[in-house]
Coordinates of C-alpha atoms in Angstrom, one line a residue:
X1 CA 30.6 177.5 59.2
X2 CA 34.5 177.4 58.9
X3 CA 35.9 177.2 54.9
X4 CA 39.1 175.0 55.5
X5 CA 41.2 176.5 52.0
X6 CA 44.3 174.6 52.4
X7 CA 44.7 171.3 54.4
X8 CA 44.8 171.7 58.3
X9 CA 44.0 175.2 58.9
X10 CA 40.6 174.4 60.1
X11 CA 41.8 171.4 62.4
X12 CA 45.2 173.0 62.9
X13 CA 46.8 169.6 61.9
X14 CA 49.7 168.9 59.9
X15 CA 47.8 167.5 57.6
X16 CA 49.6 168.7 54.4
X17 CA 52.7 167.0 55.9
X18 CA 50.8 163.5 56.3
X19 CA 49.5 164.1 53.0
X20 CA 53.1 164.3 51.2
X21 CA 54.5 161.4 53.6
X22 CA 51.5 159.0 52.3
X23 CA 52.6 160.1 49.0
X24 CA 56.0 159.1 49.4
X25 CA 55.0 155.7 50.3
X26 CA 53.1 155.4 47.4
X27 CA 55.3 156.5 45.1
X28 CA 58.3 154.0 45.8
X29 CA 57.1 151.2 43.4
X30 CA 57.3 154.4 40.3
X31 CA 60.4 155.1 41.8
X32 CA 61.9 151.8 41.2
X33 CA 60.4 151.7 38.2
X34 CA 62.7 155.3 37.3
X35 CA 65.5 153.3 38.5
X36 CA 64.8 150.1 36.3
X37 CA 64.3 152.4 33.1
X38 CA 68.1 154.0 34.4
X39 CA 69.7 150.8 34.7
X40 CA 68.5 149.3 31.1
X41 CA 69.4 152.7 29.5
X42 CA 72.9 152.0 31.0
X43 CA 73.3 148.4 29.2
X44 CA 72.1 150.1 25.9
X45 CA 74.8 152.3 26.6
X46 CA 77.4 149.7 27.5
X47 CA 75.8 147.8 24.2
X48 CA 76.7 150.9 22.4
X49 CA 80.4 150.8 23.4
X50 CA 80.5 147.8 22.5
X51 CA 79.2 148.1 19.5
X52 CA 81.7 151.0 18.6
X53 CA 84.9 148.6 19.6
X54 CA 83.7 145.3 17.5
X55 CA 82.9 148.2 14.4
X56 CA 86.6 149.1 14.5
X57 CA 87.5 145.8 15.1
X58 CA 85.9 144.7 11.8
X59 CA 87.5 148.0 10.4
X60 CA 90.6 146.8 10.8
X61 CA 89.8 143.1 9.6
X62 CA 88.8 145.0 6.5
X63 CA 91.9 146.4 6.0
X64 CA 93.6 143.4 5.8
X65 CA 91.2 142.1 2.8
X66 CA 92.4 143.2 -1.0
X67 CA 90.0 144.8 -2.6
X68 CA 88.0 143.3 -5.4
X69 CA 90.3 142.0 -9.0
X70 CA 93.2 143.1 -6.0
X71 CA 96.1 140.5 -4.8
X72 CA 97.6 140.3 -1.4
X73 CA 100.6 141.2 -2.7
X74 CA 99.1 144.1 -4.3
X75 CA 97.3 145.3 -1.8
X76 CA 100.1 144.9 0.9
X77 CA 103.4 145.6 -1.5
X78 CA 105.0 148.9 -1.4
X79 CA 107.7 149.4 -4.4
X80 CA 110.7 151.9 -3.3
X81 CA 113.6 152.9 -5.7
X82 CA 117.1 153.5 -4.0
X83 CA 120.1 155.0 -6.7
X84 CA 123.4 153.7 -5.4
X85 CA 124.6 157.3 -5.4
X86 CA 122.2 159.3 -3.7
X87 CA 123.9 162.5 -4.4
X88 CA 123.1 161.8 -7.8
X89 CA 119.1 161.4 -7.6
X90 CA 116.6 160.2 -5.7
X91 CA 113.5 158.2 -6.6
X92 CA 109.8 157.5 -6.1
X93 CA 107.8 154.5 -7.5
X94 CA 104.3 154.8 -8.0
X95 CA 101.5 152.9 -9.9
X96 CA 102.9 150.5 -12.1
X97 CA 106.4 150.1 -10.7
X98 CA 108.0 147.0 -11.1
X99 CA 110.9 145.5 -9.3
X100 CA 114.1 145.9 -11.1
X101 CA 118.0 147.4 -11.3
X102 CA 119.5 149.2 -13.6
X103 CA 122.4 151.1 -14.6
X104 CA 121.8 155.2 -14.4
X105 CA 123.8 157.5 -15.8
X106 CA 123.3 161.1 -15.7
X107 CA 126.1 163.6 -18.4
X108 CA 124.1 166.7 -17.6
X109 CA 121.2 168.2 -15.4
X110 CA 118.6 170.4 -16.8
X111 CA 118.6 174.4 -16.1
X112 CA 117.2 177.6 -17.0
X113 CA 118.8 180.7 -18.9
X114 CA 120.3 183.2 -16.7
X115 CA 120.4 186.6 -18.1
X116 CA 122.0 190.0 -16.7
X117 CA 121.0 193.3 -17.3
X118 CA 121.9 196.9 -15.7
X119 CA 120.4 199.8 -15.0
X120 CA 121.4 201.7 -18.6
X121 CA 119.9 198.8 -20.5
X122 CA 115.8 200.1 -19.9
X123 CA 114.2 203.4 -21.8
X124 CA 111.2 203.3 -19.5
X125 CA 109.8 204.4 -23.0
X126 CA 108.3 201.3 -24.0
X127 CA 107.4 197.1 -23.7
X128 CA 110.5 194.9 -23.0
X129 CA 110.0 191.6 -25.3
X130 CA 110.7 188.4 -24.3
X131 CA 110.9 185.5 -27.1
X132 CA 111.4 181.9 -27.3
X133 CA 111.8 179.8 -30.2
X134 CA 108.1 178.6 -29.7
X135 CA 106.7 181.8 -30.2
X136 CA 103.3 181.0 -28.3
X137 CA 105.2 181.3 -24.9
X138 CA 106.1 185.1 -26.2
X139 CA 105.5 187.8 -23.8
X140 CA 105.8 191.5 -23.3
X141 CA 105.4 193.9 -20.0
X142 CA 105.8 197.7 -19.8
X143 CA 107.2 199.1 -16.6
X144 CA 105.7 201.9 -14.6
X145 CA 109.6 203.3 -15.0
X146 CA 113.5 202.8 -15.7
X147 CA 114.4 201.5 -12.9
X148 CA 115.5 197.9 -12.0
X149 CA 112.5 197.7 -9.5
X150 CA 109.6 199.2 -11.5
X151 CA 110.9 196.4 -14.8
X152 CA 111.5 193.4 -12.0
X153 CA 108.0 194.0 -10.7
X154 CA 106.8 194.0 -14.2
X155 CA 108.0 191.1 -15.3
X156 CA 107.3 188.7 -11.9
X157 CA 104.1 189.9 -12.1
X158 CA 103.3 188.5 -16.0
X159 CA 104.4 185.3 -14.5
X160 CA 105.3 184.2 -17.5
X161 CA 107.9 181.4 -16.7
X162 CA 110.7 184.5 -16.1
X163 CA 111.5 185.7 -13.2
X164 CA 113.1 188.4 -12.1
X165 CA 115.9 189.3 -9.1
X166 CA 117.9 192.4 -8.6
X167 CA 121.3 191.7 -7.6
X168 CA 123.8 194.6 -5.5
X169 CA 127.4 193.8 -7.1
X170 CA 129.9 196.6 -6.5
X171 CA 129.3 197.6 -10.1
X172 CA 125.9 198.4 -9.0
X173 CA 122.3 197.2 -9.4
X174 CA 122.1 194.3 -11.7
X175 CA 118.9 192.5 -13.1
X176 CA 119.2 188.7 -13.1
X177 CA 116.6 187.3 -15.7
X178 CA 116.1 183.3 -14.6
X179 CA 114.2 180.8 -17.3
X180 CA 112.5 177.8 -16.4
X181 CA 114.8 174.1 -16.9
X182 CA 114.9 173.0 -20.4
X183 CA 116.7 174.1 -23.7
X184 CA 113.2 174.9 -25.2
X185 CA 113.2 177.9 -22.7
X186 CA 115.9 179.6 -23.7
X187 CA 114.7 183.5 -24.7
X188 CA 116.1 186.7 -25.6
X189 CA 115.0 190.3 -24.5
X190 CA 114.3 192.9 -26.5
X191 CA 112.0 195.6 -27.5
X192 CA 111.4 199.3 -27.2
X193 CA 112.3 199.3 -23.5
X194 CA 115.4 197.9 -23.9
X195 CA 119.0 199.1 -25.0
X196 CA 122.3 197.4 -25.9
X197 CA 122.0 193.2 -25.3
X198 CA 121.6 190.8 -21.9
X199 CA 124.7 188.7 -20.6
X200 CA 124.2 185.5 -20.7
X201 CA 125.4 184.3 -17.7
X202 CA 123.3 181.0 -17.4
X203 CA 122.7 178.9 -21.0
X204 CA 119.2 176.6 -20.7
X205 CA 119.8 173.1 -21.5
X206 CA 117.7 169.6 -21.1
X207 CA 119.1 167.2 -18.9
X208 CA 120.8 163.6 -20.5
X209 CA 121.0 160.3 -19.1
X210 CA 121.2 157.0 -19.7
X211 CA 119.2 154.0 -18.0
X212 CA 120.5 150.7 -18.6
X213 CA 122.9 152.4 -21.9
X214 CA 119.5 154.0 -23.5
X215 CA 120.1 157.5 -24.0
X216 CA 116.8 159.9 -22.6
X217 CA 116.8 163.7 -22.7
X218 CA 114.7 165.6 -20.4
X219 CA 113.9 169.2 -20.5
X220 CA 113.2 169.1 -16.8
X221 CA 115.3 167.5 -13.6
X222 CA 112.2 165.7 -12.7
X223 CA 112.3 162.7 -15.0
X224 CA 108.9 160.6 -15.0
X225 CA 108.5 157.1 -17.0
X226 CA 111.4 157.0 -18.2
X227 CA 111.1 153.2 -16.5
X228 CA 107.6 152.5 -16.3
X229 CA 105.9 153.8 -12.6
X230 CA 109.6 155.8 -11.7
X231 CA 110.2 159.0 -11.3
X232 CA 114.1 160.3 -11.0
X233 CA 114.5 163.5 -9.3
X234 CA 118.1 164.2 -10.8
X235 CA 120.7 165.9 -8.4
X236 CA 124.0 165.9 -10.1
X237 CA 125.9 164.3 -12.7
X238 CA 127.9 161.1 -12.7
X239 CA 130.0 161.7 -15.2
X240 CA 130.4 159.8 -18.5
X241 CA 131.3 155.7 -18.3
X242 CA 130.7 156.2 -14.2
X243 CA 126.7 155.0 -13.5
X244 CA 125.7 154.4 -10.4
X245 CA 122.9 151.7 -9.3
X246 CA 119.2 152.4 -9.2
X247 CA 117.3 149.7 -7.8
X248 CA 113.2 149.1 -7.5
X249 CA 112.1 146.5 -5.1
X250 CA 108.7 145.6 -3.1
X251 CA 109.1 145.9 0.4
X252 CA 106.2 144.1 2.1
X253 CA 106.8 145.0 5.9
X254 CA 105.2 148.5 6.1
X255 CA 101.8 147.5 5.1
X256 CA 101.8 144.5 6.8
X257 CA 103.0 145.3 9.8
X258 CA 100.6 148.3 10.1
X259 CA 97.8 146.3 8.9
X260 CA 98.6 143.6 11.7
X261 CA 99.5 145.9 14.5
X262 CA 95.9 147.7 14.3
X263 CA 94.5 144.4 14.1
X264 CA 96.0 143.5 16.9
X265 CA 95.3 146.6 19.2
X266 CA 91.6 147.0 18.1
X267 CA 90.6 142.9 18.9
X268 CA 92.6 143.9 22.1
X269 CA 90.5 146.6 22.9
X270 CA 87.4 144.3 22.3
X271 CA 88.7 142.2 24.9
X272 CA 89.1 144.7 27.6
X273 CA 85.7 146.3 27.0
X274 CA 84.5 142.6 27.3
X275 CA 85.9 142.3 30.7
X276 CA 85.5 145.9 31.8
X277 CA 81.3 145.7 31.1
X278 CA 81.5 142.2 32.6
X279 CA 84.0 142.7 35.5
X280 CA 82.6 141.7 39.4
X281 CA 84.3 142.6 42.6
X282 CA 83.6 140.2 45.3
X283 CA 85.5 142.6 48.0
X284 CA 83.5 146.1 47.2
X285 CA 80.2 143.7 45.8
X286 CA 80.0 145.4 42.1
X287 CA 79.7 144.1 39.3
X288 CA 79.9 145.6 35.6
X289 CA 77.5 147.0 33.7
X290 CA 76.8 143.7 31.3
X291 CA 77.6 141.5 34.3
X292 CA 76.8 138.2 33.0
X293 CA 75.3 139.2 30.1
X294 CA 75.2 136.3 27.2
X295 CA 76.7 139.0 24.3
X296 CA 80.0 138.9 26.5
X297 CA 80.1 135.6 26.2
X298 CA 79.1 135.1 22.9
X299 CA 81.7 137.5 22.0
X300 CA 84.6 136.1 23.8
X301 CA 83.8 132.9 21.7
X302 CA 83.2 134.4 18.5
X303 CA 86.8 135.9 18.9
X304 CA 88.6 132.7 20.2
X305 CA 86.7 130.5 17.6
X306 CA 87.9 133.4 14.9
X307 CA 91.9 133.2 16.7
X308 CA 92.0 129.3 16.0
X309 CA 90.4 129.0 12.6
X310 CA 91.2 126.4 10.2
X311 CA 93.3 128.1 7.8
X312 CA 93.5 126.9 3.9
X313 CA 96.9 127.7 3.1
X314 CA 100.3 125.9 4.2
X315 CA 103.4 127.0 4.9
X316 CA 106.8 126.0 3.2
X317 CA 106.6 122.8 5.7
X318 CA 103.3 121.8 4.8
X319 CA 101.6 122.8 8.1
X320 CA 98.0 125.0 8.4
X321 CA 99.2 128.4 8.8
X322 CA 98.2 129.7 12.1
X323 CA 98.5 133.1 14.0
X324 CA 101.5 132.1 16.0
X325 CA 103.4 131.8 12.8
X326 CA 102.9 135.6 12.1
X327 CA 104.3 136.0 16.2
X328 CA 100.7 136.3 16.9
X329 CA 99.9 134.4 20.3
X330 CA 96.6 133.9 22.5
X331 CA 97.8 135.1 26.2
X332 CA 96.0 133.8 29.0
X333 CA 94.4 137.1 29.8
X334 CA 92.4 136.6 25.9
X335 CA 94.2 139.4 24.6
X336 CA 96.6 138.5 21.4
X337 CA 100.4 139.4 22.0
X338 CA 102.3 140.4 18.4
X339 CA 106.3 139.8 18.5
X340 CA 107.2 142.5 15.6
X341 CA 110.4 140.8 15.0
X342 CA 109.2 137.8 14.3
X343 CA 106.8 138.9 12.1
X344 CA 109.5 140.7 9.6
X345 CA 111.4 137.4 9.7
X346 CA 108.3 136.1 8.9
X347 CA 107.3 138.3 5.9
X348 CA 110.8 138.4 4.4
X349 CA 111.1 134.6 4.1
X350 CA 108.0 134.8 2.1
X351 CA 105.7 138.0 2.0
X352 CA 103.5 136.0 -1.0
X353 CA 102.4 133.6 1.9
X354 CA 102.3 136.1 4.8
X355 CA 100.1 138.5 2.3
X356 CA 98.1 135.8 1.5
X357 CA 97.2 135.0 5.2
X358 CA 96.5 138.8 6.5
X359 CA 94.0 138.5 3.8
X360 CA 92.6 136.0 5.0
X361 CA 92.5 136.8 8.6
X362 CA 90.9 140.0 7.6
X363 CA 87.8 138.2 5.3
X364 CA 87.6 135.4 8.5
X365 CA 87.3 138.2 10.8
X366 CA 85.2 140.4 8.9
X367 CA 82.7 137.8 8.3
X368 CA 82.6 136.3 11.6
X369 CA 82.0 139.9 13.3
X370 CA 79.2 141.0 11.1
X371 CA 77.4 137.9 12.3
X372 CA 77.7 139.6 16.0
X373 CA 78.1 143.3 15.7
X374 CA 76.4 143.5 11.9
X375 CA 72.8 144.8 10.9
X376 CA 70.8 142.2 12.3
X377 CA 73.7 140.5 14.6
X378 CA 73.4 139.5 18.1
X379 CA 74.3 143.1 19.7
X380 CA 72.1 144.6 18.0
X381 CA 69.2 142.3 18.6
X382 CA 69.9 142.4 22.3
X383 CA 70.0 146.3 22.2
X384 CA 67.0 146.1 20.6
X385 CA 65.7 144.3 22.9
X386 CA 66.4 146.5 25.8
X387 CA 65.1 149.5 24.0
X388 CA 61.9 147.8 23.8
X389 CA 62.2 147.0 27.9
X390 CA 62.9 150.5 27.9
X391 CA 59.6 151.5 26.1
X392 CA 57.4 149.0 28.1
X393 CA 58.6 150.1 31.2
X394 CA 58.1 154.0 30.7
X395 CA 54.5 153.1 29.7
X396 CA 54.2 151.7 33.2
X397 CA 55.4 154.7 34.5
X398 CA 52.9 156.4 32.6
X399 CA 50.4 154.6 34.1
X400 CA 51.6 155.0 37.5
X401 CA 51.9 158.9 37.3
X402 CA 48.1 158.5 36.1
X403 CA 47.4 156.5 39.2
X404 CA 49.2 158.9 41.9
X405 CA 47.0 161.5 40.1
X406 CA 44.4 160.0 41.3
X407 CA 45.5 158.8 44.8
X408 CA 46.5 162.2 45.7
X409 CA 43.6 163.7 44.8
X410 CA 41.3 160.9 47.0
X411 CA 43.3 161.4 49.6
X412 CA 43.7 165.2 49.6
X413 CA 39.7 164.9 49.2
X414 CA 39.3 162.6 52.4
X415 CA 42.1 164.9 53.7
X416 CA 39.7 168.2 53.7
X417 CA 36.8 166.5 54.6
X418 CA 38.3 165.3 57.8
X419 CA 39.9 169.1 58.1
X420 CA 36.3 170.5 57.8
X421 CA 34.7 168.3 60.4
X422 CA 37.1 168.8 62.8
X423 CA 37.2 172.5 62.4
X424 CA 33.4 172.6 62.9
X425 CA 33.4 170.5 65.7
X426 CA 36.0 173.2 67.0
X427 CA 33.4 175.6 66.2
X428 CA 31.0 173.9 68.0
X429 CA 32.6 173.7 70.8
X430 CA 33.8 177.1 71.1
X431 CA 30.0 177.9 71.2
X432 CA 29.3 175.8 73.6
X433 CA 32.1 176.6 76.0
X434 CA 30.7 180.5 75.0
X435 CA 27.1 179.8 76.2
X436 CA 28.3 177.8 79.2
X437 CA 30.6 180.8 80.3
X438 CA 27.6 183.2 79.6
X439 CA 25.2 181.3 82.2
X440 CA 27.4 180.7 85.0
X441 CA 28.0 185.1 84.5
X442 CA 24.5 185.4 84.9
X443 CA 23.9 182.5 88.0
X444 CA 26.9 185.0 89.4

């Protein structure tokens, strides 16, 4: 009896190919089932995005809000100092600057002793000494030799607040000793390594000024505190009974403006992410990934119902403030529109009011968006809830596989069975043909 070992070798059918064909047929509901599980991973994806654009959103509404025990103007003022003379000094304001002006007069800059030595002033035999009249900044060094390079090398590598340049006049090599700023740093050289005296060339001396006719003497050109939160980086002199101006004031704009502007572009990107995930072309027949979704929608009212909140403050004419008056506008499209030069105009009339407002558009925003995009808000909800599409429908799939296990296997089973019978009725009939053939040869 024929063995049939793969399908249609006994029958000489294409059996195997009938097989795979009824296979495909059976397999197109698990295939639309891949497809399903493709398309809802897609919207968790597009939930995702939009997730990540109403995250910087709120960002940026943060960024408007003063932080706790913080004003507005506080967290949106910015002191600069200005010195009517800029050759004269320049200045920084930090923590605990206060608007102001005041008279600055500067007699004399700070600087470091400059000393000169030659070549015949070093032994080589022993330490060169360097004192100051507080005695705990005294050093010594020992060169590896006499010469101006071995002692330089020596003494820039104490690093002891001396440094040490070699200087080709026509004379020769001289060594020019430089002290830091600051009569207390005035030294003198001596020792066993040295000969003869230095030249002073350079005499150390503090720096005096006077702010406002009050007389402050700095050992150093960098001047802090000497008006609370200002630091004076002095440049030259102004002579005596000639000050020049040095003015502190807040300047609101920088903050503000930044703060506003990145509102602005990140509730704009929002809104094209809304109508990107949500777009439908009627020509080519697509449509968007969250086509007609209800978290676009929901969104796009969150945000308008956020735009054309009831403020609490007033402006100077008694009216609720409102966007617009920042030259913030709604444009047709849903995106916000922000005239910069209006808002300066806006802030410079009165920054206390426009402060006040950011700060409040940030703390609207930021609680209205954690409602939708927060732990627990709508978008995540309805991700969640595709996730859990996602699970059920891979389960089904599971299932399914299970199933074409199964059907396969029946119909492989029926497959060979048929393959066997037919190959031993070929059998059969090849004997018969045989013995039919053998007794018309013997009739013959």
């Amino acid at each position: 009896m024929a063995t049939v070992t793969s399908l249609g070798v006994g029958s000489g059918l294409g059996l195997q190919g009938l097989l795979d064909d009824l296979m495909k047929i059976e397999r197109l509901p698990l295939s639309n089932l891949q497809k399903q599980v493709s398309s809802v991973n897609t919207k968790i994806s597009a939930m995702g995005t939009l997730a990540g654009k109403l995250s910087a959103l709120q960002t940026a509404a943060k960024s408007l809000k003063p932080d706790v025990l913080q004003s507005a103007l506080d967290k949106f003022g910015t002191y600069k100092g200005t010195v009517g003379n800029e050759s004269v000094a320049s200045v920084t304001v930090g923590e605990g600057g206060l608007s102001g002006s005041y008279s600055l007069e500067v007699s004399q800059l700070a600087q470091g002793q400059k000393s000169r030595l030659d070549a015949g002033n070093f032994t080589g035999g022993g330490p060169i000494e360097f004192s100051f009249a507080d005695s705990s900044k005294n050093f010594s060094v020992t060169p590896s030799g006499a010469s101006l390079s071995a002692v330089a090398n020596a003494i820039n590598q104490a690093d002891k607040g001396v440094t040490a340049t070699i200087v080709n006049g026509a004379g020769g090599q001289q060594l020019i000793l430089t002290g830091a700023e600051g009569a207390e740093n005035a030294f003198t050289v001596g020792g066993a390594g040295v000969t003869g005296s230095a030249t002073t060339v350079q005499s150390a001396q503090n720096a005096q000024l006077k702010i406002d006719g009050i007389d402050i003497v700095s050992s150093s050109n960098t001047v802090a505190d000497a008006v609370t939160g200002v630091t004076l980086q002095l440049k030259g002199t102004t002579g005596v009974g000639s000050p020049t101006t040095m003015t502190v004031e807040a300047d609101f704009s920088e903050k503000l403006s930044k703060g506003l502007t990145d509102f602005v572009k990140a509730f704009n990107d929002v809104i094209s992410t809304v109508k990107t995930l949500g777009a439908y072309d009627p020509e080519a027949k697509t449509a968007g990934t969250l086509n007609g979704n209800r978290i676009l929608r929901e969104t796009e009212t969150t945000l308008r119902n956020l735009v054309f909140g009831q403020s609490s403050l007033q402006d100077q004419n008694g009216e609720a403030m409102l966007l617009s008056k920042l030259g913030i506008t709604f444009q047709k499209d849903g995106t916000l529109a922000l005239d910069s030069d209006k808002l300066e105009a806006a802030i410079k009339k009165d920054p206390a009011l426009i402060a006040n407002f950011s700060a409040e558009i940030g703390n609207r925003f930021n609680t209205g968006l954690d409602k939708l995009a927060g732990t627990g808000g709508s978008v995540e909800s309805a991700t969640d809830s595709l996730r859990a599409s996602v699970r059920g429908l891979e389960k089904r799939q599971e299932a399914m596989e299970l199933r074409m296990l199964a059907v396969e296997a029946r119909y492989r089973k029926q497959f060979t069975a048929l393959d066997t019978l037919i190959s031993q009725m070929n059998s059969t009939s090849n004997y018969v043909a045989q013995q039919l053939a053998s007794l018309n040869a013997s009739k013959n």
